[in-house]
Each structure stands twice: as structure tokens, then as C-alpha cells.
PDB file of C-alpha atoms in Angstrom:
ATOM      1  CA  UNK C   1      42.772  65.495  99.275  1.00  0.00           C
ATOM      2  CA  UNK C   2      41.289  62.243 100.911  1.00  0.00           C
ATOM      3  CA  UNK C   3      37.579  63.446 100.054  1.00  0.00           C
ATOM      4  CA  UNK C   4      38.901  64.122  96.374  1.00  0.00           C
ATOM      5  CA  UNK C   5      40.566  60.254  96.468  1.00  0.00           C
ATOM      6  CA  UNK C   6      37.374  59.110  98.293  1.00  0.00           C
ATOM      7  CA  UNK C   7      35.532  60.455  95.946  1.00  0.00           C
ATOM      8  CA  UNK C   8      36.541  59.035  92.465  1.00  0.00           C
ATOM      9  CA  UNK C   9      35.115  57.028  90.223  1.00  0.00           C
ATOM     10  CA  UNK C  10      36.965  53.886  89.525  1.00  0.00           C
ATOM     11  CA  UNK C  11      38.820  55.428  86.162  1.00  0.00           C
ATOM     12  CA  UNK C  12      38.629  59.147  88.026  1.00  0.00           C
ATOM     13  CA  UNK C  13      41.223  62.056  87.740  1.00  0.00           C
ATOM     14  CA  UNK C  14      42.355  63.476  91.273  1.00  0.00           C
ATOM     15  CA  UNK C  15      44.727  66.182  90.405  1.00  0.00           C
ATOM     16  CA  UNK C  16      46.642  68.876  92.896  1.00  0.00           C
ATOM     17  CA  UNK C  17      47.702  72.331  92.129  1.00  0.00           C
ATOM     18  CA  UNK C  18      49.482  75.032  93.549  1.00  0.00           C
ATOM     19  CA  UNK C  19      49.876  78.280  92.048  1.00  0.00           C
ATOM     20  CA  UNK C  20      50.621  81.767  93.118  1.00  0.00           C
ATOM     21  CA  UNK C  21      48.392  84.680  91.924  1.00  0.00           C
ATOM     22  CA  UNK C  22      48.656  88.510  91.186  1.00  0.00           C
ATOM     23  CA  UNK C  23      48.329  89.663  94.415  1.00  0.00           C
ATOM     24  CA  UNK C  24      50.830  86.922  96.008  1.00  0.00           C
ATOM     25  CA  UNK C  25      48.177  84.614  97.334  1.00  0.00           C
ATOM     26  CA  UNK C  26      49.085  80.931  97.348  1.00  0.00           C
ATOM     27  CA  UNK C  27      46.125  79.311  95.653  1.00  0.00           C
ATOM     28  CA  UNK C  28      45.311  75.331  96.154  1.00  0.00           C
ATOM     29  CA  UNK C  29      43.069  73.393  94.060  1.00  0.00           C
ATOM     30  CA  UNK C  30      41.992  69.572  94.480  1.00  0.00           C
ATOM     31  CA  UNK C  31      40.237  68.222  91.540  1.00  0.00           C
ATOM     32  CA  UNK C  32      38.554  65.344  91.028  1.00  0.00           C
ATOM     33  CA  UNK C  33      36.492  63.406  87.572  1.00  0.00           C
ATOM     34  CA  UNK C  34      34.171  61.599  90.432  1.00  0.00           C
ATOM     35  CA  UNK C  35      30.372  62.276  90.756  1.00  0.00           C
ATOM     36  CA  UNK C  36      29.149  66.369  91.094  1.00  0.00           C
ATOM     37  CA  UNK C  37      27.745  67.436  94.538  1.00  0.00           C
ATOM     38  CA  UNK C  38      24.028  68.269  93.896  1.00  0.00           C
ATOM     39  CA  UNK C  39      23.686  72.533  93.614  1.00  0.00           C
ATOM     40  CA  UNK C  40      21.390  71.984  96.147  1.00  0.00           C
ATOM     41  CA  UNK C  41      23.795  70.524  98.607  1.00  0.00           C
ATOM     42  CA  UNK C  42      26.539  72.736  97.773  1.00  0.00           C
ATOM     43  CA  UNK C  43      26.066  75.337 100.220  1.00  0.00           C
ATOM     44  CA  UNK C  44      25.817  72.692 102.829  1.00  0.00           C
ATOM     45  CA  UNK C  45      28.877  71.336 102.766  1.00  0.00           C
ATOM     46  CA  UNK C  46      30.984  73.130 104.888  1.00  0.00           C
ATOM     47  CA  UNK C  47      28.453  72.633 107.793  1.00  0.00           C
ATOM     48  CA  UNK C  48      29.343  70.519 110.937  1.00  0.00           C
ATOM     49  CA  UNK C  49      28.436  67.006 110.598  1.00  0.00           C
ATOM     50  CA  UNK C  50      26.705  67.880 106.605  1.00  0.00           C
ATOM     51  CA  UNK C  51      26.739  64.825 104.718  1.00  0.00           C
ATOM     52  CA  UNK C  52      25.239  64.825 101.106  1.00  0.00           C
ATOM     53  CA  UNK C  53      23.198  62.269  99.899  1.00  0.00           C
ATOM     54  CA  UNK C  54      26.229  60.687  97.644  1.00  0.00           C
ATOM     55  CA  UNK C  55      28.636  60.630 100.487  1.00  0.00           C
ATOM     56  CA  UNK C  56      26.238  58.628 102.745  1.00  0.00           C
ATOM     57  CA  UNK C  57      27.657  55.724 101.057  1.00  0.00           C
ATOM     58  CA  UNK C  58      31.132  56.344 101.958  1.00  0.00           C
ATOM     59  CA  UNK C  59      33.397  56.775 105.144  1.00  0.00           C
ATOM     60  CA  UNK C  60      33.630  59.405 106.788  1.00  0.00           C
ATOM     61  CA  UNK C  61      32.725  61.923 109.743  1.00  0.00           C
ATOM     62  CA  UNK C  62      31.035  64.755 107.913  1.00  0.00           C
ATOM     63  CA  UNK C  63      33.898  67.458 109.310  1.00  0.00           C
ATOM     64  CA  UNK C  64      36.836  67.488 107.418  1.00  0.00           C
ATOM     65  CA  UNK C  65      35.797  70.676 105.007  1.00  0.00           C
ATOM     66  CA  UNK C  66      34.613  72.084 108.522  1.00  0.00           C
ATOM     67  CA  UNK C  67      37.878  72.250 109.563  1.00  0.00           C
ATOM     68  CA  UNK C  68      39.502  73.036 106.525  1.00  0.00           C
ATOM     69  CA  UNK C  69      36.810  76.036 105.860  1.00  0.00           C
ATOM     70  CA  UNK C  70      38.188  77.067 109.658  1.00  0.00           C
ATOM     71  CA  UNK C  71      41.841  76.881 109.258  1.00  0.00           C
ATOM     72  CA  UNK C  72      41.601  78.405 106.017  1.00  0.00           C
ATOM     73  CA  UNK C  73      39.765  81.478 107.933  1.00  0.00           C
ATOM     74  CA  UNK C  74      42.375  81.921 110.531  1.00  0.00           C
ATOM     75  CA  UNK C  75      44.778  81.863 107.790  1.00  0.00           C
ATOM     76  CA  UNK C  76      43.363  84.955 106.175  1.00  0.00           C
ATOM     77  CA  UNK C  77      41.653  82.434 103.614  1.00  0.00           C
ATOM     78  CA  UNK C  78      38.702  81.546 101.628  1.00  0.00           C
ATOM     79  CA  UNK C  79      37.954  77.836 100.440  1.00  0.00           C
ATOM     80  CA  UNK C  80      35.069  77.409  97.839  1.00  0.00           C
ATOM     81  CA  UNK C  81      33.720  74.677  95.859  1.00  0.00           C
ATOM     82  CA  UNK C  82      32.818  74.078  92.065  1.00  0.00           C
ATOM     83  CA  UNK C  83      30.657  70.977  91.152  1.00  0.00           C
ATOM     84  CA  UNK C  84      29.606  70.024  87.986  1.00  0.00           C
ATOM     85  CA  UNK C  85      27.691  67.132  86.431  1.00  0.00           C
ATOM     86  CA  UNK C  86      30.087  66.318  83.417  1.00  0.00           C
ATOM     87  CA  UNK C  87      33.347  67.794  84.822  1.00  0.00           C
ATOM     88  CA  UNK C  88      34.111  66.992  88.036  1.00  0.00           C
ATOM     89  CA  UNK C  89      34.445  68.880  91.810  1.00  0.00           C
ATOM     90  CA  UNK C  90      37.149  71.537  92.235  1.00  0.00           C
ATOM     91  CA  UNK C  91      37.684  72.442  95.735  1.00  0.00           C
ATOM     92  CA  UNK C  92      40.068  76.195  95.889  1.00  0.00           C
ATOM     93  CA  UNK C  93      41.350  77.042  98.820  1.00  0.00           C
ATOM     94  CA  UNK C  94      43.306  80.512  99.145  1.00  0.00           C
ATOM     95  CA  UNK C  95      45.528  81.629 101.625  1.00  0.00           C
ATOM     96  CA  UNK C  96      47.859  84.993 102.051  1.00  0.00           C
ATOM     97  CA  UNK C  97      51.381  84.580 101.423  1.00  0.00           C
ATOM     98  CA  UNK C  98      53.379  85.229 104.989  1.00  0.00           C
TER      99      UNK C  98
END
């Protein structure tokens, strides 16, 4: 949620969404309107201490979707990224329901 804040443009969308699918999995998405990570770098950025070239210019440690990627996977979950130029980033993380 901070990266998606962090991460808008001044008139930017940040939106938060909860659902439950078919199979009972919660499902979380964090959208945001702000600038697309590069296909290039998308692969990257759930790597320890990965920071893409457009998030140089902001705070931050370069870990935060490290740990979310690992406490989604000892959850039972996935997380995943979409990025696109004229949209925006969705970030999905899914868990199994307890």
C-alpha cells in the first residue's frame, strides 16, 4: 500500500480491494494511476535490494515486495504484478482462506 501511495502521480488513483474467489481464496489488489514499471524490470522486482530505475528517485529500502512475496509464500500465496504504460500498476496478492 505505501509503494502504491509512493508511487502516484500528483492527480493518481490508489485504490484497495478485497474479494473472495471460486475456490475461497481471499484475493488483494493495490492499484495505482502512477507511472508503469518498465517490462523489463518487472521480473526484478521482487528481488532483495531491486530498485527500478523510476523508484531511484524515491524513498525507500528496495525490500518491502521481498517480504511481502515471502509472507505471501508461507501463507500458501502468490503475489504478482501488472504494469502498464496508460493504466496504471496492479499488485494481486492471493492467499488461502484458513
Amino acid at each position: 500500500m505505501a509503494n502504491a501511495v509512493r508511487h502516484a502521480d500528483s492527480e493518481g488513483l490508489v485504490r484497495l480491494e478485497i474479494d473472495k474467489d471460486e475456490t475461497d481464496k481471499v484475493l488483494i489488489r493495490v492499484f495505482n494511476s502512477g507511472g508503469a514499471i518498465p517490462e523489463e524490470e518487472i521480473n526484478r522486482v521482487f528481488d532483495r535490494l531491486f530498485r527500478g530505475e523510476y523508484a531511484r528517485n524515491t524513498p525507500g529500502s528496495g525490500l518491502g515486495l521481498t517480504i511481502a512475496k515471502k509472507i505471501s509464500e508461507l501463507h500458501g500465496g502468490t503475489i504478482a504484478i501488472k504494469s502498464r504504460k496508460d493504466y496504471g500498476t496492479t499488485v494481486l496478492l492471493t492467499l488461502r482462506e484458513r
